[in-house]
Short mmCIF file of C-alpha atoms and ligand atoms in Angstrom, two decimals:
data_model
loop_
_atom_site.label_atom_id
_atom_site.label_comp_id
_atom_site.label_asym_id
_atom_site.label_seq_id
_atom_site.Cartn_x
_atom_site.Cartn_y
_atom_site.Cartn_z
CA MET B 1 -13.61 -24.14 3.89
CA GLU B 2 -13.15 -22.93 7.41
CA ASN B 3 -15.22 -19.68 7.98
CA LYS B 4 -12.55 -16.80 7.78
CA ALA B 5 -14.75 -13.37 8.18
CA ALA B 6 -14.88 -14.50 11.92
CA GLU B 7 -11.45 -13.15 12.23
CA ALA B 8 -10.92 -10.71 9.34
CA MET B 9 -9.02 -7.75 10.25
CA ILE B 10 -10.36 -5.74 7.34
CA HIS B 11 -14.14 -4.92 6.95
CA ILE B 12 -15.08 -3.32 3.88
CA ASP B 13 -18.47 -3.03 4.31
CA HIS B 14 -20.82 -1.95 1.28
CA VAL B 15 -18.80 0.29 -0.17
CA SER B 16 -19.50 2.50 -3.25
CA ARG B 17 -18.11 5.60 -4.67
CA VAL B 18 -19.50 7.58 -7.42
CA TYR B 19 -17.75 10.06 -9.09
CA ARG B 20 -19.20 12.99 -11.37
CA ASN B 21 -16.93 13.98 -14.22
CA ARG B 22 -16.80 17.30 -15.42
CA SER B 23 -20.17 17.02 -17.33
CA GLN B 24 -21.54 16.15 -14.12
CA VAL B 25 -22.13 12.22 -15.21
CA GLU B 26 -21.79 9.87 -12.46
CA VAL B 27 -19.15 7.52 -12.39
CA HIS B 28 -19.62 4.40 -10.63
CA ALA B 29 -16.10 3.75 -9.80
CA LEU B 30 -16.92 1.15 -6.79
CA ARG B 31 -20.51 -0.66 -6.44
CA ASP B 32 -21.48 -2.28 -3.19
CA ILE B 33 -17.94 -3.63 -2.59
CA ASP B 34 -18.52 -6.01 0.56
CA LEU B 35 -15.24 -8.07 1.44
CA ALA B 36 -13.65 -9.29 4.59
CA LEU B 37 -9.61 -9.32 4.74
CA ASN B 38 -7.33 -11.35 7.01
CA GLY B 39 -4.61 -9.52 8.34
CA GLY B 40 -0.86 -10.66 8.21
CA GLN B 41 -1.84 -11.50 4.44
CA PHE B 42 -0.53 -10.35 0.91
CA ILE B 43 -3.62 -9.48 -0.98
CA SER B 44 -3.86 -8.63 -4.65
CA PHE B 45 -6.19 -6.72 -6.30
CA LYS B 46 -6.59 -7.13 -9.62
CA GLY B 47 -8.39 -6.15 -12.54
CA ARG B 48 -8.15 -3.80 -16.18
CA SER B 49 -7.04 -0.05 -15.94
CA GLY B 50 -10.50 1.46 -14.62
CA SER B 51 -11.89 -1.52 -12.83
CA GLY B 52 -11.55 0.49 -9.71
CA LYS B 53 -8.25 -0.73 -7.83
CA THR B 54 -6.75 2.52 -7.17
CA THR B 55 -10.18 4.19 -5.72
CA LEU B 56 -10.43 0.87 -3.24
CA LEU B 57 -7.42 1.00 -2.19
CA ASN B 58 -7.84 4.91 -1.73
CA CYS B 59 -11.22 4.14 0.19
CA ILE B 60 -9.66 1.68 2.63
CA SER B 61 -6.49 4.01 3.37
CA THR B 62 -8.74 7.05 3.95
CA LEU B 63 -6.83 9.12 0.89
CA ASP B 64 -10.79 9.26 -0.34
CA THR B 65 -14.33 8.39 1.19
CA PRO B 66 -16.70 6.23 -0.06
CA THR B 67 -20.13 7.46 -1.10
CA ASP B 68 -21.79 4.81 0.77
CA GLY B 69 -20.36 2.05 2.96
CA GLN B 70 -17.83 1.50 5.78
CA VAL B 71 -14.46 0.24 6.18
CA THR B 72 -13.00 -0.91 9.45
CA ILE B 73 -9.71 -2.00 9.87
CA PHE B 74 -8.11 -2.98 12.77
CA ASP B 75 -11.37 -2.31 15.06
CA GLU B 76 -11.01 1.54 13.85
CA THR B 77 -13.89 2.28 11.44
CA VAL B 78 -11.73 4.89 9.37
CA THR B 79 -14.65 6.12 7.17
CA ARG B 80 -16.22 7.76 10.04
CA LEU B 81 -12.88 9.73 11.24
CA SER B 82 -12.43 13.43 10.17
CA PRO B 83 -9.94 14.61 7.84
CA GLU B 84 -7.30 15.48 10.53
CA GLU B 85 -8.31 11.99 12.32
CA ALA B 86 -7.37 10.32 9.21
CA THR B 87 -4.31 12.22 8.76
CA ALA B 88 -3.47 10.96 11.90
CA TRP B 89 -4.40 7.50 11.34
CA ARG B 90 -2.52 7.06 8.02
CA ARG B 91 0.70 8.50 9.66
CA ASP B 92 0.37 5.71 12.74
CA HIS B 93 -0.72 2.67 10.71
CA VAL B 94 -0.76 3.10 6.88
CA GLY B 95 2.58 2.71 4.46
CA PHE B 96 2.12 4.10 0.97
CA ILE B 97 4.11 2.48 -2.36
CA PHE B 98 3.30 3.44 -5.68
CA GLN B 99 4.27 3.24 -9.20
CA THR B 100 6.62 6.01 -9.56
CA PHE B 101 8.95 5.49 -6.30
CA GLY B 102 8.29 9.14 -4.96
CA LEU B 103 11.83 9.49 -3.85
CA ILE B 104 13.20 12.97 -3.06
CA PRO B 105 16.24 12.96 -6.08
CA THR B 106 18.46 15.24 -4.22
CA LEU B 107 18.53 12.71 -1.07
CA SER B 108 20.27 10.07 -0.54
CA ALA B 109 18.56 6.58 0.16
CA TYR B 110 19.57 6.47 3.64
CA GLU B 111 18.04 10.69 3.81
CA ASN B 112 14.96 9.40 1.93
CA VAL B 113 14.20 6.91 4.55
CA ASP B 114 15.16 9.10 7.65
CA LEU B 115 13.17 12.02 6.09
CA MET B 116 10.27 10.20 6.94
CA LEU B 117 10.92 9.49 10.32
CA ARG B 118 11.63 12.87 11.17
CA LEU B 119 7.91 13.20 11.16
CA ASN B 120 7.61 11.11 14.36
CA HIS B 121 9.17 11.64 17.98
CA LEU B 122 12.14 9.56 18.00
CA SER B 123 15.61 10.26 19.24
CA THR B 124 18.35 10.25 16.59
CA HIS B 125 20.04 7.15 17.47
CA ALA B 126 16.66 5.55 17.30
CA ARG B 127 16.05 6.79 13.91
CA HIS B 128 19.50 5.84 13.13
CA GLU B 129 19.03 1.93 13.84
CA ARG B 130 15.59 2.36 12.23
CA VAL B 131 17.23 3.61 8.66
CA VAL B 132 19.62 0.95 8.88
CA GLU B 133 17.61 -1.71 9.88
CA TYR B 134 14.77 -1.14 7.13
CA LEU B 135 17.50 -0.80 4.07
CA ASP B 136 19.09 -3.53 5.23
CA LEU B 137 15.89 -5.45 4.94
CA VAL B 138 15.12 -4.47 1.59
CA GLY B 139 18.52 -5.54 0.46
CA LEU B 140 19.91 -2.06 0.29
CA LYS B 141 22.70 -2.38 2.99
CA THR B 142 25.86 -1.17 0.56
CA ARG B 143 23.82 1.74 -1.18
CA VAL B 144 22.59 3.56 1.79
CA ASN B 145 24.50 6.80 0.21
CA HIS B 146 23.62 6.63 -3.11
CA ARG B 147 20.98 9.09 -4.45
CA PRO B 148 17.88 7.56 -6.08
CA HIS B 149 19.77 8.55 -9.79
CA GLU B 150 22.31 6.12 -9.07
CA LEU B 151 20.08 3.30 -8.30
CA SER B 152 18.43 0.79 -10.82
CA GLY B 153 14.47 0.99 -10.85
CA GLY B 154 14.20 -2.01 -8.77
CA GLN B 155 16.63 -0.55 -5.97
CA GLN B 156 14.50 2.67 -5.84
CA GLN B 157 11.54 1.09 -5.63
CA ARG B 158 13.43 -0.77 -2.73
CA VAL B 159 14.26 2.39 -0.96
CA ALA B 160 10.38 3.48 -1.18
CA ILE B 161 9.64 0.34 0.61
CA ALA B 162 11.93 0.98 3.21
CA ARG B 163 11.25 4.54 3.82
CA ALA B 164 6.96 3.06 4.02
CA LEU B 165 7.98 0.21 6.49
CA ALA B 166 10.44 2.42 8.45
CA ASN B 167 7.40 3.62 10.38
CA GLN B 168 6.21 -0.02 11.74
CA PRO B 169 2.91 0.56 10.12
CA LYS B 170 0.12 -2.44 10.18
CA LEU B 171 -1.15 -1.99 6.69
CA LEU B 172 1.11 -1.33 3.45
CA ILE B 173 -0.66 -0.24 0.25
CA ALA B 174 0.94 -0.82 -2.66
CA ASP B 175 -0.68 0.83 -5.89
CA GLU B 176 0.86 -0.94 -8.89
CA PRO B 177 4.45 -1.07 -7.33
CA THR B 178 5.75 -3.03 -10.22
CA GLY B 179 4.46 -0.58 -13.22
CA GLU B 180 7.69 0.24 -13.93
CA LEU B 181 9.95 -2.32 -13.51
CA ASP B 182 10.97 -5.09 -15.86
CA SER B 183 9.50 -8.53 -14.79
CA THR B 184 12.36 -10.21 -13.13
CA THR B 185 12.70 -7.12 -10.73
CA ALA B 186 8.83 -7.11 -10.19
CA CYS B 187 8.85 -10.84 -9.06
CA ASP B 188 11.87 -9.60 -6.59
CA ILE B 189 9.56 -7.17 -5.53
CA PHE B 190 6.41 -9.36 -5.03
CA ASP B 191 9.29 -12.06 -3.22
CA LEU B 192 10.37 -9.15 -0.84
CA PHE B 193 6.86 -8.24 -0.24
CA LYS B 194 6.07 -11.94 0.74
CA THR B 195 8.87 -12.25 3.36
CA ILE B 196 7.69 -8.93 4.90
CA VAL B 197 4.31 -10.46 5.63
CA ARG B 198 5.91 -13.74 6.84
CA GLU B 199 8.38 -12.13 8.90
CA ARG B 200 6.49 -8.98 10.27
CA GLY B 201 3.16 -10.16 10.38
CA LEU B 202 1.83 -6.54 8.76
CA THR B 203 -0.83 -6.63 6.07
CA ILE B 204 -0.24 -5.93 2.41
CA LEU B 205 -2.88 -4.74 0.01
CA MET B 206 -1.42 -4.44 -3.56
CA ALA B 207 -3.31 -3.07 -6.79
CA THR B 208 -1.56 -4.88 -9.67
CA HIS B 209 -1.88 -5.93 -13.40
CA ASP B 210 0.48 -8.23 -13.33
CA PRO B 211 -0.25 -11.94 -13.77
CA LEU B 212 2.93 -13.00 -12.40
CA SER B 213 2.31 -11.44 -8.87
CA ASP B 214 -0.26 -14.71 -8.33
CA ASP B 215 2.61 -16.87 -7.51
CA TYR B 216 3.34 -14.76 -4.23
CA VAL B 217 0.17 -13.86 -3.10
CA ASP B 218 -2.13 -14.85 -0.24
CA GLN B 219 -5.19 -14.05 -1.95
CA VAL B 220 -6.13 -12.75 -5.60
CA ILE B 221 -9.34 -10.28 -5.47
CA LYS B 222 -10.60 -9.87 -9.02
CA LEU B 223 -12.03 -6.61 -9.95
CA LYS B 224 -14.59 -5.80 -12.74
CA ASP B 225 -16.62 -2.60 -13.71
CA GLY B 226 -16.28 -1.77 -9.96
CA CYS B 227 -17.50 -4.91 -8.70
CA VAL B 228 -15.75 -7.72 -7.09
CA VAL B 229 -15.68 -10.97 -9.50
CA HIS B 230 -16.25 -14.13 -7.63
CA GLU B 231 -15.03 -17.31 -9.53
P1 ADP H 1 -7.95 1.32 -11.52
O1 ADP H 1 -7.02 1.90 -10.53
O2 ADP H 1 -8.32 0.12 -11.80
O3 ADP H 1 -6.93 1.71 -12.65
P2 ADP H 1 -9.78 3.75 -10.72
O4 ADP H 1 -9.85 3.23 -9.54
O5 ADP H 1 -8.45 4.33 -10.89
O6 ADP H 1 -9.54 2.32 -11.77
O7 ADP H 1 -10.72 4.46 -11.53
C1 ADP H 1 -12.05 3.73 -11.65
C2 ADP H 1 -13.24 4.53 -12.12
O8 ADP H 1 -13.48 5.52 -11.76
C3 ADP H 1 -12.77 4.80 -13.81
O9 ADP H 1 -13.98 4.89 -14.36
C4 ADP H 1 -12.01 6.16 -13.60
O10 ADP H 1 -12.04 6.92 -15.06
C5 ADP H 1 -12.90 6.44 -12.44
N1 ADP H 1 -12.40 7.92 -11.58
C6 ADP H 1 -11.30 7.49 -10.94
N2 ADP H 1 -11.09 8.64 -10.18
C7 ADP H 1 -11.76 10.05 -10.71
C8 ADP H 1 -11.97 11.00 -10.33
N3 ADP H 1 -11.59 11.69 -9.73
N4 ADP H 1 -13.09 11.73 -11.19
C9 ADP H 1 -14.21 11.04 -11.77
N5 ADP H 1 -13.77 9.65 -12.08
C10 ADP H 1 -12.76 8.84 -11.61
MG1 MG H 2 -5.13 2.82 -10.83
#
């Protein structure tokens, strides 16, 4: 096998995360995780509930900070950023997708995507082009004026995906994105992620329980009790 570590774009270097619960007992959510991941790939993190998937994604995306170790993404050691720098870095480089979609119920699909873009300094015309482009990309061209309750679960998640992509992030973090969807709809979402990675060259890191996702991803990383399982 070729040595891909040389071209890896995400380095997770001896990352551990220890939480203290209310009785001050230590919970080792991540134990010395060491990974080098290529960019431009669709990568899944699998493992039971409590295995550390969310903690690892959060440590990569700077929503959480490891107790030990470093994370370097596209030459930026993100674990060294101040909270303010991390916020700016996330805004510029990361899109997030969650299990519960997180759309604003009173806004249309169009407005949900547009709202995210308003945080950036784009002209009204450029924003409009982006919203249309990304709702089209996720297959919702004919649903732009629908509100979340008028859309199926799969369509709502597609709006959330368009919203996450509209800022043109290098990295998309998807934590159990199909947890609320039936298996056919889930596969449609995995297929969309696969297409986006191929066509747009961004990197998707996804936490999932779903064994069906294996057919769509470039790499599966299995976690157990906060450790990477090497099979
Ligand atoms: P997964 O996403 O695979 O279900 P998590 O990363 O959410 O796993 O959790 C890993 C472990 O860390 C679990 O034992 C969980 O209870 C614990 N944990 C996660 N977040 C916290 C927290 N904020 N405080 C204490 N323990 C936590
Ligand atoms: Mg989780």
